[in-house]
């Protein structure tokens, strides 16, 4: 997948699979250095949706790869992340989203908790990890003035944060087996294994 002839070519920094709820449906979401986010439908080999968050996109992840598209989180160079509600696509406005200024630095990575898709962790350029929870609105969609369905964004709350290093935490992953067990890598040549407790109470 590349730009058509004559279109400018941007650097693609991050990709993620999603919408794989059966054997045929698949999408790939890609984030670019200029803030573009593009959603490609692999079934039809077409561009399904695109937007721009005005800042280089460092990481994108669906809350689950193997279900109907539900939520997508995109993180950026200047400490802001965006959560898109992927259930309802408006013909012109696309997907509803909420944004949050998190780390005072680049957000290198986002990872959703495998046991609870509404909880996710972001890793920052200042060596910190932030744990977030997404709260759904009372209604996830509404009709606009012309009768078209449009999504309604929820809200994001910070559950916990910790500073582990003076260097950026560039990589992060959760254990699929042990709830709260995670591992991260930083630019200080250190791999850290962490345990997050009380996740059953959020």
mmCIF file of C-alpha atoms in Angstrom:
data_model
loop_
_atom_site.group_PDB
_atom_site.id
_atom_site.type_symbol
_atom_site.label_atom_id
_atom_site.label_comp_id
_atom_site.label_asym_id
_atom_site.label_seq_id
_atom_site.Cartn_x
_atom_site.Cartn_y
_atom_site.Cartn_z
ATOM 1 C CA UNK A 1 0.000 0.000 0.000
ATOM 2 C CA UNK A 2 1.558 3.235 -1.112
ATOM 3 C CA UNK A 3 0.471 6.697 -2.279
ATOM 4 C CA UNK A 4 -0.812 7.082 -5.821
ATOM 5 C CA UNK A 5 1.523 8.511 -8.413
ATOM 6 C CA UNK A 6 2.013 12.231 -7.851
ATOM 7 C CA UNK A 7 0.937 12.153 -4.196
ATOM 8 C CA UNK A 8 3.481 13.082 -1.533
ATOM 9 C CA UNK A 9 5.035 10.147 0.331
ATOM 10 C CA UNK A 10 5.130 10.427 4.109
ATOM 11 C CA UNK A 11 7.006 8.247 6.602
ATOM 12 C CA UNK A 12 4.794 5.565 8.167
ATOM 13 C CA UNK A 13 5.761 5.207 11.838
ATOM 14 C CA UNK A 14 3.238 2.732 13.223
ATOM 15 C CA UNK A 15 0.663 0.138 12.087
ATOM 16 C CA UNK A 16 -1.988 -2.034 13.771
ATOM 17 C CA UNK A 17 -4.433 -4.769 12.717
ATOM 18 C CA UNK A 18 -8.098 -4.643 13.701
ATOM 19 C CA UNK A 19 -11.702 -5.623 12.895
ATOM 20 C CA UNK A 20 -10.719 -9.292 12.471
ATOM 21 C CA UNK A 21 -14.016 -10.667 13.792
ATOM 22 C CA UNK A 22 -14.314 -13.338 11.069
ATOM 23 C CA UNK A 23 -12.172 -14.964 8.376
ATOM 24 C CA UNK A 24 -12.760 -12.210 5.801
ATOM 25 C CA UNK A 25 -12.843 -8.835 7.542
ATOM 26 C CA UNK A 26 -9.505 -7.113 8.245
ATOM 27 C CA UNK A 27 -8.340 -3.523 8.561
ATOM 28 C CA UNK A 28 -4.904 -1.997 8.996
ATOM 29 C CA UNK A 29 -4.525 1.376 10.686
ATOM 30 C CA UNK A 30 -1.369 3.349 9.875
ATOM 31 C CA UNK A 31 0.056 6.464 11.549
ATOM 32 C CA UNK A 32 2.394 8.873 9.766
ATOM 33 C CA UNK A 33 5.016 11.479 10.603
ATOM 34 C CA UNK A 34 2.770 14.394 9.571
ATOM 35 C CA UNK A 35 -0.129 13.371 11.840
ATOM 36 C CA UNK A 36 -2.116 11.426 9.243
ATOM 37 C CA UNK A 37 -4.042 8.378 10.439
ATOM 38 C CA UNK A 38 -5.332 6.133 7.660
ATOM 39 C CA UNK A 39 -7.617 3.114 7.966
ATOM 40 C CA UNK A 40 -7.214 0.589 5.141
ATOM 41 C CA UNK A 41 -9.804 -2.119 4.453
ATOM 42 C CA UNK A 42 -7.901 -5.253 3.438
ATOM 43 C CA UNK A 43 -11.044 -6.965 2.144
ATOM 44 C CA UNK A 44 -11.684 -4.287 -0.481
ATOM 45 C CA UNK A 45 -8.081 -2.979 -0.601
ATOM 46 C CA UNK A 46 -9.334 0.577 -0.189
ATOM 47 C CA UNK A 47 -8.923 3.557 2.121
ATOM 48 C CA UNK A 48 -11.863 3.435 4.532
ATOM 49 C CA UNK A 49 -11.181 6.569 6.601
ATOM 50 C CA UNK A 50 -8.480 9.128 7.279
ATOM 51 C CA UNK A 51 -7.879 12.020 9.638
ATOM 52 C CA UNK A 52 -5.011 14.175 10.862
ATOM 53 C CA UNK A 53 -4.061 14.836 14.512
ATOM 54 C CA UNK A 54 -1.572 17.614 13.591
ATOM 55 C CA UNK A 55 1.396 15.802 15.144
ATOM 56 C CA UNK A 56 3.555 12.808 14.273
ATOM 57 C CA UNK A 57 1.776 9.544 15.164
ATOM 58 C CA UNK A 58 4.052 7.306 17.274
ATOM 59 C CA UNK A 59 1.720 4.435 18.123
ATOM 60 C CA UNK A 60 -1.761 3.174 17.197
ATOM 61 C CA UNK A 61 -3.630 0.234 18.705
ATOM 62 C CA UNK A 62 -7.178 -1.131 18.637
ATOM 63 C CA UNK A 63 -8.491 -2.189 22.041
ATOM 64 C CA UNK A 64 -9.025 -5.669 20.515
ATOM 65 C CA UNK A 65 -7.872 -6.976 17.139
ATOM 66 C CA UNK A 66 -10.380 -9.821 16.850
ATOM 67 C CA UNK A 67 -13.717 -8.057 17.415
ATOM 68 C CA UNK A 68 -15.835 -5.550 15.525
ATOM 69 C CA UNK A 69 -13.881 -2.283 15.618
ATOM 70 C CA UNK A 70 -14.601 -0.736 19.015
ATOM 71 C CA UNK A 71 -11.918 1.806 19.992
ATOM 72 C CA UNK A 72 -8.619 3.000 18.574
ATOM 73 C CA UNK A 73 -5.943 4.892 20.530
ATOM 74 C CA UNK A 74 -3.332 6.996 18.703
ATOM 75 C CA UNK A 75 -0.381 8.649 20.474
ATOM 76 C CA UNK A 76 1.689 11.566 19.237
ATOM 77 C CA UNK A 77 5.037 13.323 19.440
ATOM 78 C CA UNK A 78 3.979 16.182 21.688
ATOM 79 C CA UNK A 79 2.377 14.333 24.585
ATOM 80 C CA UNK A 80 -1.213 14.042 23.395
ATOM 81 C CA UNK A 81 -3.225 10.922 22.663
ATOM 82 C CA UNK A 82 -6.580 10.463 20.942
ATOM 83 C CA UNK A 83 -9.227 7.787 21.571
ATOM 84 C CA UNK A 84 -11.548 7.181 18.605
ATOM 85 C CA UNK A 85 -14.891 5.405 19.008
ATOM 86 C CA UNK A 86 -14.834 3.112 15.957
ATOM 87 C CA UNK A 87 -18.385 1.769 16.225
ATOM 88 C CA UNK A 88 -20.134 4.553 14.303
ATOM 89 C CA UNK A 89 -18.669 6.229 11.220
ATOM 90 C CA UNK A 90 -20.363 9.451 10.140
ATOM 91 C CA UNK A 91 -20.344 10.033 6.341
ATOM 92 C CA UNK A 92 -18.458 13.358 6.643
ATOM 93 C CA UNK A 93 -17.266 13.704 10.245
ATOM 94 C CA UNK A 94 -15.818 10.182 10.520
ATOM 95 C CA UNK A 95 -15.376 8.751 14.021
ATOM 96 C CA UNK A 96 -15.982 10.594 17.299
ATOM 97 C CA UNK A 97 -12.883 11.081 19.443
ATOM 98 C CA UNK A 98 -11.594 12.438 22.736
ATOM 99 C CA UNK A 99 -8.035 13.699 23.251
ATOM 100 C CA UNK A 100 -5.919 14.022 26.378
ATOM 101 C CA UNK A 101 -2.617 15.782 27.074
ATOM 102 C CA UNK A 102 -0.721 13.158 29.014
ATOM 103 C CA UNK A 103 3.051 13.094 29.222
ATOM 104 C CA UNK A 104 4.961 16.346 28.792
ATOM 105 C CA UNK A 105 6.928 14.555 26.097
ATOM 106 C CA UNK A 106 6.527 12.101 23.225
ATOM 107 C CA UNK A 107 4.113 9.230 23.905
ATOM 108 C CA UNK A 108 6.070 6.346 22.432
ATOM 109 C CA UNK A 109 3.602 3.523 22.923
ATOM 110 C CA UNK A 110 0.065 2.565 23.900
ATOM 111 C CA UNK A 111 -0.997 -0.918 25.021
ATOM 112 C CA UNK A 112 -4.454 -2.105 26.108
ATOM 113 C CA UNK A 113 -4.846 -4.477 29.026
ATOM 114 C CA UNK A 114 -5.739 -7.891 27.495
ATOM 115 C CA UNK A 115 -8.170 -8.707 30.317
ATOM 116 C CA UNK A 116 -9.992 -5.329 30.159
ATOM 117 C CA UNK A 117 -10.058 -3.429 26.891
ATOM 118 C CA UNK A 118 -11.132 -0.169 28.530
ATOM 119 C CA UNK A 119 -7.841 0.084 30.467
ATOM 120 C CA UNK A 120 -4.641 1.046 28.656
ATOM 121 C CA UNK A 121 -1.099 2.197 29.414
ATOM 122 C CA UNK A 122 0.939 4.888 27.670
ATOM 123 C CA UNK A 123 4.725 5.198 27.846
ATOM 124 C CA UNK A 124 6.442 8.572 27.663
ATOM 125 C CA UNK A 125 9.656 10.208 26.555
ATOM 126 C CA UNK A 126 10.352 11.403 30.106
ATOM 127 C CA UNK A 127 10.525 7.837 31.432
ATOM 128 C CA UNK A 128 6.994 7.576 32.828
ATOM 129 C CA UNK A 129 4.083 5.163 32.462
ATOM 130 C CA UNK A 130 0.479 6.354 32.721
ATOM 131 C CA UNK A 131 -2.458 4.002 33.291
ATOM 132 C CA UNK A 132 -5.819 5.168 31.869
ATOM 133 C CA UNK A 133 -9.430 4.089 31.842
ATOM 134 C CA UNK A 134 -11.939 4.927 29.115
ATOM 135 C CA UNK A 135 -15.507 5.608 30.224
ATOM 136 C CA UNK A 136 -18.291 5.157 27.676
ATOM 137 C CA UNK A 137 -20.964 7.858 27.305
ATOM 138 C CA UNK A 138 -24.586 7.117 28.175
ATOM 139 C CA UNK A 139 -25.280 6.806 24.437
ATOM 140 C CA UNK A 140 -22.531 5.870 21.977
ATOM 141 C CA UNK A 141 -24.336 7.291 18.943
ATOM 142 C CA UNK A 142 -26.905 9.913 18.022
ATOM 143 C CA UNK A 143 -28.527 11.250 14.883
ATOM 144 C CA UNK A 144 -27.369 14.540 13.362
ATOM 145 C CA UNK A 145 -29.691 17.186 11.870
ATOM 146 C CA UNK A 146 -29.891 15.218 8.615
ATOM 147 C CA UNK A 147 -30.674 11.910 10.279
ATOM 148 C CA UNK A 148 -27.234 10.324 9.849
ATOM 149 C CA UNK A 149 -25.790 8.303 12.711
ATOM 150 C CA UNK A 150 -22.765 9.873 14.398
ATOM 151 C CA UNK A 151 -20.637 8.600 17.265
ATOM 152 C CA UNK A 152 -20.393 10.143 20.724
ATOM 153 C CA UNK A 153 -16.992 10.145 22.421
ATOM 154 C CA UNK A 154 -16.576 9.083 26.028
ATOM 155 C CA UNK A 155 -14.058 10.353 28.575
ATOM 156 C CA UNK A 156 -10.624 9.283 29.809
ATOM 157 C CA UNK A 157 -9.423 9.264 33.421
ATOM 158 C CA UNK A 158 -5.909 8.749 34.794
ATOM 159 C CA UNK A 159 -5.766 5.803 37.211
ATOM 160 C CA UNK A 160 -2.071 5.844 38.101
ATOM 161 C CA UNK A 161 1.332 7.018 36.888
ATOM 162 C CA UNK A 162 4.935 6.252 37.748
ATOM 163 C CA UNK A 163 8.345 7.524 36.618
ATOM 164 C CA UNK A 164 10.791 4.674 36.093
ATOM 165 C CA UNK A 165 13.662 6.259 34.192
ATOM 166 C CA UNK A 166 15.207 9.530 33.026
ATOM 167 C CA UNK A 167 15.151 8.111 29.482
ATOM 168 C CA UNK A 168 12.219 7.445 27.128
ATOM 169 C CA UNK A 169 10.252 4.213 27.599
ATOM 170 C CA UNK A 170 10.023 3.128 23.993
ATOM 171 C CA UNK A 171 8.424 -0.305 24.275
ATOM 172 C CA UNK A 172 5.710 -1.854 26.420
ATOM 173 C CA UNK A 173 3.654 -5.050 26.513
ATOM 174 C CA UNK A 174 1.154 -6.788 28.821
ATOM 175 C CA UNK A 175 1.085 -10.477 29.722
ATOM 176 C CA UNK A 176 -1.955 -12.228 28.198
ATOM 177 C CA UNK A 177 -1.951 -14.765 31.053
ATOM 178 C CA UNK A 178 -1.242 -12.849 34.269
ATOM 179 C CA UNK A 179 -3.440 -9.782 34.749
ATOM 180 C CA UNK A 180 -1.320 -6.704 35.519
ATOM 181 C CA UNK A 181 2.036 -8.228 34.559
ATOM 182 C CA UNK A 182 3.870 -6.094 32.014
ATOM 183 C CA UNK A 183 7.335 -5.473 30.623
ATOM 184 C CA UNK A 184 8.889 -2.306 29.242
ATOM 185 C CA UNK A 185 12.142 -1.304 27.583
ATOM 186 C CA UNK A 186 13.813 2.099 27.817
ATOM 187 C CA UNK A 187 16.712 4.007 26.303
ATOM 188 C CA UNK A 188 18.735 3.430 29.472
ATOM 189 C CA UNK A 189 19.510 -0.122 28.261
ATOM 190 C CA UNK A 190 17.160 -1.593 30.880
ATOM 191 C CA UNK A 191 14.245 -4.011 30.588
ATOM 192 C CA UNK A 192 11.822 -3.731 33.512
ATOM 193 C CA UNK A 193 9.178 -6.259 34.541
ATOM 194 C CA UNK A 194 6.300 -4.652 36.441
ATOM 195 C CA UNK A 195 3.142 -5.758 38.197
ATOM 196 C CA UNK A 196 0.081 -3.496 38.304
ATOM 197 C CA UNK A 197 -2.217 -4.373 41.201
ATOM 198 C CA UNK A 198 -5.919 -3.730 41.986
ATOM 199 C CA UNK A 199 -6.917 -3.878 38.302
ATOM 200 C CA UNK A 200 -9.993 -5.920 39.263
ATOM 201 C CA UNK A 201 -11.309 -2.819 41.092
ATOM 202 C CA UNK A 202 -11.297 -0.431 38.119
#
